[in-house]
Amino acid sequence: MELLISIYTHMVAGGIYMIPILFISILMFSFILFRGITVWFVHRELDILFANGLENMNPAGKWNIRAHEYRRFRSGIETIDFALRETLSQELVGRVGTGNGILLCAALATLLGLLGTVSGMITSFEAIYDYGVGNTKSMSAGISQALITTQSGLLVSIVGVMLGKFLSRMTFRLEQKVLDFYTLIEQNT
């Protein structure tokens, strides 16, 4: 309960810009969760497929359908078949997502944090203008808003960029695994 009160106090002190930062962070973490789960499941499917061998593929399974699709379109010319394998791999991995939504949310969180900083500083300067430097309470409220929104925006952004880069590496490895799958299909044909 104390944690919720602390979070609420933090949100109120940060001002109106904390609401969009909160929504953007929820959206960003939803993107991260969806992409992470998707990449993990496809990695797992391919690991099981490689462990069991291609000859034990489910005849009605999606990987057997992809293998049939590759066999149907290959030309027998090595460079063209390699390009086909790359295209089919990129098409499958492209369905996982590019991660641009994660990076966009991270950038927006940073910008909203900076917007909150400017707003908080304007509030501080207005307090100085209205009451002079003697009213530290109203002046400190603006500075607090400026620092909290900057901190929150940067925290969301840093986590988003780090997890986005991690998922990009996982997606690259997935693309290599799918390419290995098509290479094995080529070798077993």
PDB file of C-alpha atoms in Angstrom:
ATOM      1  CA  MET A   1       0.000   0.000   0.000  1.00  0.00           C
ATOM      2  CA  GLU A   2       2.883   2.321   0.793  1.00  0.00           C
ATOM      3  CA  LEU A   3       4.272   1.720  -2.684  1.00  0.00           C
ATOM      4  CA  LEU A   4       1.005   2.828  -4.310  1.00  0.00           C
ATOM      5  CA  ILE A   5       0.903   5.949  -2.158  1.00  0.00           C
ATOM      6  CA  SER A   6       4.516   6.697  -3.070  1.00  0.00           C
ATOM      7  CA  ILE A   7       3.777   6.236  -6.787  1.00  0.00           C
ATOM      8  CA  TYR A   8       0.682   8.447  -6.539  1.00  0.00           C
ATOM      9  CA  THR A   9       2.663  11.172  -4.731  1.00  0.00           C
ATOM     10  CA  HIS A  10       5.367  10.943  -7.380  1.00  0.00           C
ATOM     11  CA  MET A  11       2.770  11.240 -10.168  1.00  0.00           C
ATOM     12  CA  VAL A  12       1.096  14.265  -8.579  1.00  0.00           C
ATOM     13  CA  ALA A  13       4.420  16.017  -7.955  1.00  0.00           C
ATOM     14  CA  GLY A  14       5.411  15.436 -11.573  1.00  0.00           C
ATOM     15  CA  GLY A  15       2.398  17.278 -12.896  1.00  0.00           C
ATOM     16  CA  ILE A  16       0.168  16.754 -15.896  1.00  0.00           C
ATOM     17  CA  TYR A  17       2.979  15.397 -18.115  1.00  0.00           C
ATOM     18  CA  MET A  18       3.257  12.297 -15.953  1.00  0.00           C
ATOM     19  CA  ILE A  19      -0.044  10.977 -17.343  1.00  0.00           C
ATOM     20  CA  PRO A  20       1.137  10.668 -20.974  1.00  0.00           C
ATOM     21  CA  ILE A  21       4.505   9.330 -19.762  1.00  0.00           C
ATOM     22  CA  LEU A  22       2.599   6.641 -17.847  1.00  0.00           C
ATOM     23  CA  PHE A  23       0.453   5.732 -20.874  1.00  0.00           C
ATOM     24  CA  ILE A  24       3.453   5.639 -23.197  1.00  0.00           C
ATOM     25  CA  SER A  25       5.354   3.423 -20.777  1.00  0.00           C
ATOM     26  CA  ILE A  26       2.403   1.008 -20.570  1.00  0.00           C
ATOM     27  CA  LEU A  27       2.178   0.938 -24.381  1.00  0.00           C
ATOM     28  CA  MET A  28       5.931   0.433 -24.729  1.00  0.00           C
ATOM     29  CA  PHE A  29       6.015  -2.425 -22.231  1.00  0.00           C
ATOM     30  CA  SER A  30       3.075  -4.016 -24.042  1.00  0.00           C
ATOM     31  CA  PHE A  31       5.086  -3.897 -27.282  1.00  0.00           C
ATOM     32  CA  ILE A  32       8.104  -5.365 -25.483  1.00  0.00           C
ATOM     33  CA  LEU A  33       6.076  -8.148 -23.910  1.00  0.00           C
ATOM     34  CA  PHE A  34       4.317  -9.082 -27.170  1.00  0.00           C
ATOM     35  CA  ARG A  35       7.497  -9.067 -29.229  1.00  0.00           C
ATOM     36  CA  GLY A  36       9.501 -10.886 -26.572  1.00  0.00           C
ATOM     37  CA  ILE A  37       6.957 -13.677 -26.238  1.00  0.00           C
ATOM     38  CA  THR A  38       6.623 -14.034 -30.012  1.00  0.00           C
ATOM     39  CA  VAL A  39      10.380 -14.202 -30.602  1.00  0.00           C
ATOM     40  CA  TRP A  40      10.814 -16.674 -27.731  1.00  0.00           C
ATOM     41  CA  PHE A  41       8.102 -19.018 -29.043  1.00  0.00           C
ATOM     42  CA  VAL A  42       9.478 -19.057 -32.594  1.00  0.00           C
ATOM     43  CA  HIS A  43      13.017 -19.683 -31.244  1.00  0.00           C
ATOM     44  CA  ARG A  44      11.627 -22.540 -29.172  1.00  0.00           C
ATOM     45  CA  GLU A  45       9.718 -24.041 -32.125  1.00  0.00           C
ATOM     46  CA  LEU A  46      12.859 -23.999 -34.263  1.00  0.00           C
ATOM     47  CA  ASP A  47      15.006 -25.495 -31.490  1.00  0.00           C
ATOM     48  CA  ILE A  48      12.526 -28.368 -31.102  1.00  0.00           C
ATOM     49  CA  LEU A  49      12.388 -28.801 -34.876  1.00  0.00           C
ATOM     50  CA  PHE A  50      16.195 -28.943 -35.169  1.00  0.00           C
ATOM     51  CA  ALA A  51      16.440 -31.342 -32.211  1.00  0.00           C
ATOM     52  CA  ASN A  52      13.834 -33.738 -33.633  1.00  0.00           C
ATOM     53  CA  GLY A  53      15.133 -33.542 -37.184  1.00  0.00           C
ATOM     54  CA  LEU A  54      13.406 -32.251 -40.261  1.00  0.00           C
ATOM     55  CA  GLU A  55      12.120 -35.671 -41.250  1.00  0.00           C
ATOM     56  CA  ASN A  56       9.923 -35.706 -38.120  1.00  0.00           C
ATOM     57  CA  MET A  57       8.111 -32.469 -39.009  1.00  0.00           C
ATOM     58  CA  ASN A  58       4.360 -32.413 -38.566  1.00  0.00           C
ATOM     59  CA  PRO A  59       2.983 -32.890 -42.124  1.00  0.00           C
ATOM     60  CA  ALA A  60       0.286 -30.291 -41.513  1.00  0.00           C
ATOM     61  CA  GLY A  61       2.511 -27.988 -39.449  1.00  0.00           C
ATOM     62  CA  LYS A  62       3.462 -24.488 -40.458  1.00  0.00           C
ATOM     63  CA  TRP A  63       7.169 -25.362 -40.772  1.00  0.00           C
ATOM     64  CA  ASN A  64       6.402 -28.193 -43.182  1.00  0.00           C
ATOM     65  CA  ILE A  65       4.243 -25.788 -45.185  1.00  0.00           C
ATOM     66  CA  ARG A  66       7.159 -23.325 -45.269  1.00  0.00           C
ATOM     67  CA  ALA A  67       9.520 -26.105 -46.374  1.00  0.00           C
ATOM     68  CA  HIS A  68       7.097 -27.100 -49.143  1.00  0.00           C
ATOM     69  CA  GLU A  69       6.812 -23.437 -50.182  1.00  0.00           C
ATOM     70  CA  TYR A  70      10.604 -23.192 -50.434  1.00  0.00           C
ATOM     71  CA  ARG A  71      10.905 -26.441 -52.390  1.00  0.00           C
ATOM     72  CA  ARG A  72       8.226 -25.251 -54.804  1.00  0.00           C
ATOM     73  CA  PHE A  73       9.900 -21.929 -55.598  1.00  0.00           C
ATOM     74  CA  ARG A  74      13.568 -22.861 -55.653  1.00  0.00           C
ATOM     75  CA  SER A  75      15.282 -22.748 -58.994  1.00  0.00           C
ATOM     76  CA  GLY A  76      18.341 -24.946 -58.543  1.00  0.00           C
ATOM     77  CA  ILE A  77      20.652 -21.968 -59.103  1.00  0.00           C
ATOM     78  CA  GLU A  78      22.604 -21.385 -55.897  1.00  0.00           C
ATOM     79  CA  THR A  79      22.547 -17.568 -55.837  1.00  0.00           C
ATOM     80  CA  ILE A  80      18.848 -17.386 -56.639  1.00  0.00           C
ATOM     81  CA  ASP A  81      18.005 -20.044 -54.057  1.00  0.00           C
ATOM     82  CA  PHE A  82      20.083 -18.203 -51.432  1.00  0.00           C
ATOM     83  CA  ALA A  83      18.168 -15.004 -52.203  1.00  0.00           C
ATOM     84  CA  LEU A  84      14.909 -16.952 -51.901  1.00  0.00           C
ATOM     85  CA  ARG A  85      15.983 -18.325 -48.495  1.00  0.00           C
ATOM     86  CA  GLU A  86      16.885 -14.826 -47.312  1.00  0.00           C
ATOM     87  CA  THR A  87      13.610 -13.377 -48.584  1.00  0.00           C
ATOM     88  CA  LEU A  88      11.518 -16.083 -46.937  1.00  0.00           C
ATOM     89  CA  SER A  89      13.473 -15.689 -43.673  1.00  0.00           C
ATOM     90  CA  GLN A  90      13.053 -11.922 -43.645  1.00  0.00           C
ATOM     91  CA  GLU A  91       9.347 -12.261 -44.453  1.00  0.00           C
ATOM     92  CA  LEU A  92       8.789 -14.568 -41.494  1.00  0.00           C
ATOM     93  CA  VAL A  93      10.879 -12.511 -39.089  1.00  0.00           C
ATOM     94  CA  GLY A  94       9.210  -9.338 -40.361  1.00  0.00           C
ATOM     95  CA  ARG A  95       5.952 -10.640 -38.930  1.00  0.00           C
ATOM     96  CA  VAL A  96       7.558 -10.585 -35.495  1.00  0.00           C
ATOM     97  CA  GLY A  97       7.981  -6.834 -35.822  1.00  0.00           C
ATOM     98  CA  THR A  98      10.729  -4.341 -36.299  1.00  0.00           C
ATOM     99  CA  GLY A  99      10.743  -2.826 -32.824  1.00  0.00           C
ATOM    100  CA  ASN A 100      10.105   0.661 -34.158  1.00  0.00           C
ATOM    101  CA  GLY A 101       7.114   1.012 -31.819  1.00  0.00           C
ATOM    102  CA  ILE A 102       9.355   0.388 -28.818  1.00  0.00           C
ATOM    103  CA  LEU A 103      11.921   2.930 -29.941  1.00  0.00           C
ATOM    104  CA  LEU A 104       9.213   5.468 -30.786  1.00  0.00           C
ATOM    105  CA  CYS A 105       7.719   5.130 -27.307  1.00  0.00           C
ATOM    106  CA  ALA A 106      11.189   5.537 -25.772  1.00  0.00           C
ATOM    107  CA  ALA A 107      11.765   8.721 -27.769  1.00  0.00           C
ATOM    108  CA  LEU A 108       8.335  10.096 -26.877  1.00  0.00           C
ATOM    109  CA  ALA A 109       8.925   9.421 -23.177  1.00  0.00           C
ATOM    110  CA  THR A 110      12.163  11.406 -23.331  1.00  0.00           C
ATOM    111  CA  LEU A 111      10.495  14.298 -25.124  1.00  0.00           C
ATOM    112  CA  LEU A 112       7.561  14.357 -22.710  1.00  0.00           C
ATOM    113  CA  GLY A 113      10.008  14.362 -19.802  1.00  0.00           C
ATOM    114  CA  LEU A 114      11.772  17.356 -21.315  1.00  0.00           C
ATOM    115  CA  LEU A 115       8.453  19.081 -21.941  1.00  0.00           C
ATOM    116  CA  GLY A 116       7.613  18.550 -18.268  1.00  0.00           C
ATOM    117  CA  THR A 117      11.003  20.030 -17.377  1.00  0.00           C
ATOM    118  CA  VAL A 118      10.287  23.182 -19.345  1.00  0.00           C
ATOM    119  CA  SER A 119       6.818  23.424 -17.805  1.00  0.00           C
ATOM    120  CA  GLY A 120       8.211  22.998 -14.299  1.00  0.00           C
ATOM    121  CA  MET A 121      10.853  25.638 -14.848  1.00  0.00           C
ATOM    122  CA  ILE A 122       8.240  28.048 -16.197  1.00  0.00           C
ATOM    123  CA  THR A 123       6.196  27.416 -13.041  1.00  0.00           C
ATOM    124  CA  SER A 124       9.280  28.161 -10.907  1.00  0.00           C
ATOM    125  CA  PHE A 125      10.027  31.384 -12.743  1.00  0.00           C
ATOM    126  CA  GLU A 126       6.387  32.471 -12.483  1.00  0.00           C
ATOM    127  CA  ALA A 127       6.560  31.904  -8.713  1.00  0.00           C
ATOM    128  CA  ILE A 128       9.724  34.011  -8.540  1.00  0.00           C
ATOM    129  CA  TYR A 129       8.047  36.725 -10.612  1.00  0.00           C
ATOM    130  CA  ASP A 130       4.856  36.712  -8.523  1.00  0.00           C
ATOM    131  CA  TYR A 131       6.282  36.287  -5.011  1.00  0.00           C
ATOM    132  CA  GLY A 132       9.996  36.962  -5.283  1.00  0.00           C
ATOM    133  CA  VAL A 133      12.640  34.583  -4.096  1.00  0.00           C
ATOM    134  CA  GLY A 134      11.178  34.469  -0.593  1.00  0.00           C
ATOM    135  CA  ASN A 135       8.406  31.961  -1.446  1.00  0.00           C
ATOM    136  CA  THR A 136      10.434  28.793  -1.654  1.00  0.00           C
ATOM    137  CA  LYS A 137       7.425  26.469  -1.469  1.00  0.00           C
ATOM    138  CA  SER A 138       5.913  27.519  -4.808  1.00  0.00           C
ATOM    139  CA  MET A 139       9.346  27.745  -6.376  1.00  0.00           C
ATOM    140  CA  SER A 140      10.328  24.264  -5.238  1.00  0.00           C
ATOM    141  CA  ALA A 141       7.079  22.781  -6.598  1.00  0.00           C
ATOM    142  CA  GLY A 142       8.081  23.845 -10.108  1.00  0.00           C
ATOM    143  CA  ILE A 143      11.616  22.539  -9.704  1.00  0.00           C
ATOM    144  CA  SER A 144      10.266  19.270  -8.329  1.00  0.00           C
ATOM    145  CA  GLN A 145       7.959  18.918 -11.330  1.00  0.00           C
ATOM    146  CA  ALA A 146      10.869  19.607 -13.677  1.00  0.00           C
ATOM    147  CA  LEU A 147      13.119  17.010 -12.092  1.00  0.00           C
ATOM    148  CA  ILE A 148      10.478  14.304 -11.662  1.00  0.00           C
ATOM    149  CA  THR A 149       9.236  14.472 -15.250  1.00  0.00           C
ATOM    150  CA  THR A 150      12.800  14.429 -16.581  1.00  0.00           C
ATOM    151  CA  GLN A 151      13.680  11.480 -14.379  1.00  0.00           C
ATOM    152  CA  SER A 152      10.547   9.545 -15.330  1.00  0.00           C
ATOM    153  CA  GLY A 153      10.895  10.210 -19.055  1.00  0.00           C
ATOM    154  CA  LEU A 154      14.558   9.225 -19.068  1.00  0.00           C
ATOM    155  CA  LEU A 155      13.942   6.114 -16.973  1.00  0.00           C
ATOM    156  CA  VAL A 156      11.233   4.880 -19.347  1.00  0.00           C
ATOM    157  CA  SER A 157      13.413   5.741 -22.327  1.00  0.00           C
ATOM    158  CA  ILE A 158      16.538   4.001 -21.042  1.00  0.00           C
ATOM    159  CA  VAL A 159      14.648   0.813 -20.234  1.00  0.00           C
ATOM    160  CA  GLY A 160      12.884   0.940 -23.609  1.00  0.00           C
ATOM    161  CA  VAL A 161      16.082   1.403 -25.597  1.00  0.00           C
ATOM    162  CA  MET A 162      17.908  -1.354 -23.694  1.00  0.00           C
ATOM    163  CA  LEU A 163      15.078  -3.870 -24.040  1.00  0.00           C
ATOM    164  CA  GLY A 164      14.461  -2.804 -27.646  1.00  0.00           C
ATOM    165  CA  LYS A 165      18.120  -3.452 -28.527  1.00  0.00           C
ATOM    166  CA  PHE A 166      18.022  -6.801 -26.715  1.00  0.00           C
ATOM    167  CA  LEU A 167      14.936  -7.814 -28.694  1.00  0.00           C
ATOM    168  CA  SER A 168      16.584  -6.639 -31.920  1.00  0.00           C
ATOM    169  CA  ARG A 169      19.519  -8.987 -31.241  1.00  0.00           C
ATOM    170  CA  MET A 170      17.091 -11.820 -30.476  1.00  0.00           C
ATOM    171  CA  THR A 171      15.248 -11.100 -33.725  1.00  0.00           C
ATOM    172  CA  PHE A 172      18.527 -11.120 -35.682  1.00  0.00           C
ATOM    173  CA  ARG A 173      19.383 -14.522 -34.171  1.00  0.00           C
ATOM    174  CA  LEU A 174      15.902 -15.704 -35.087  1.00  0.00           C
ATOM    175  CA  GLU A 175      16.454 -14.639 -38.690  1.00  0.00           C
ATOM    176  CA  GLN A 176      19.698 -16.636 -38.728  1.00  0.00           C
ATOM    177  CA  LYS A 177      17.873 -19.694 -37.338  1.00  0.00           C
ATOM    178  CA  VAL A 178      15.154 -19.445 -39.972  1.00  0.00           C
ATOM    179  CA  LEU A 179      17.844 -19.138 -42.637  1.00  0.00           C
ATOM    180  CA  ASP A 180      19.475 -22.281 -41.193  1.00  0.00           C
ATOM    181  CA  PHE A 181      16.090 -24.013 -41.435  1.00  0.00           C
ATOM    182  CA  TYR A 182      15.848 -23.245 -45.156  1.00  0.00           C
ATOM    183  CA  THR A 183      19.475 -24.284 -45.641  1.00  0.00           C
ATOM    184  CA  LEU A 184      18.711 -27.651 -44.036  1.00  0.00           C
ATOM    185  CA  ILE A 185      15.691 -28.012 -46.301  1.00  0.00           C
ATOM    186  CA  GLU A 186      18.007 -27.352 -49.263  1.00  0.00           C
ATOM    187  CA  GLN A 187      20.496 -29.949 -48.066  1.00  0.00           C
ATOM    188  CA  ASN A 188      17.812 -32.598 -47.420  1.00  0.00           C
ATOM    189  CA  THR A 189      16.232 -32.202 -50.826  1.00  0.00           C
TER     190      THR A 189
END
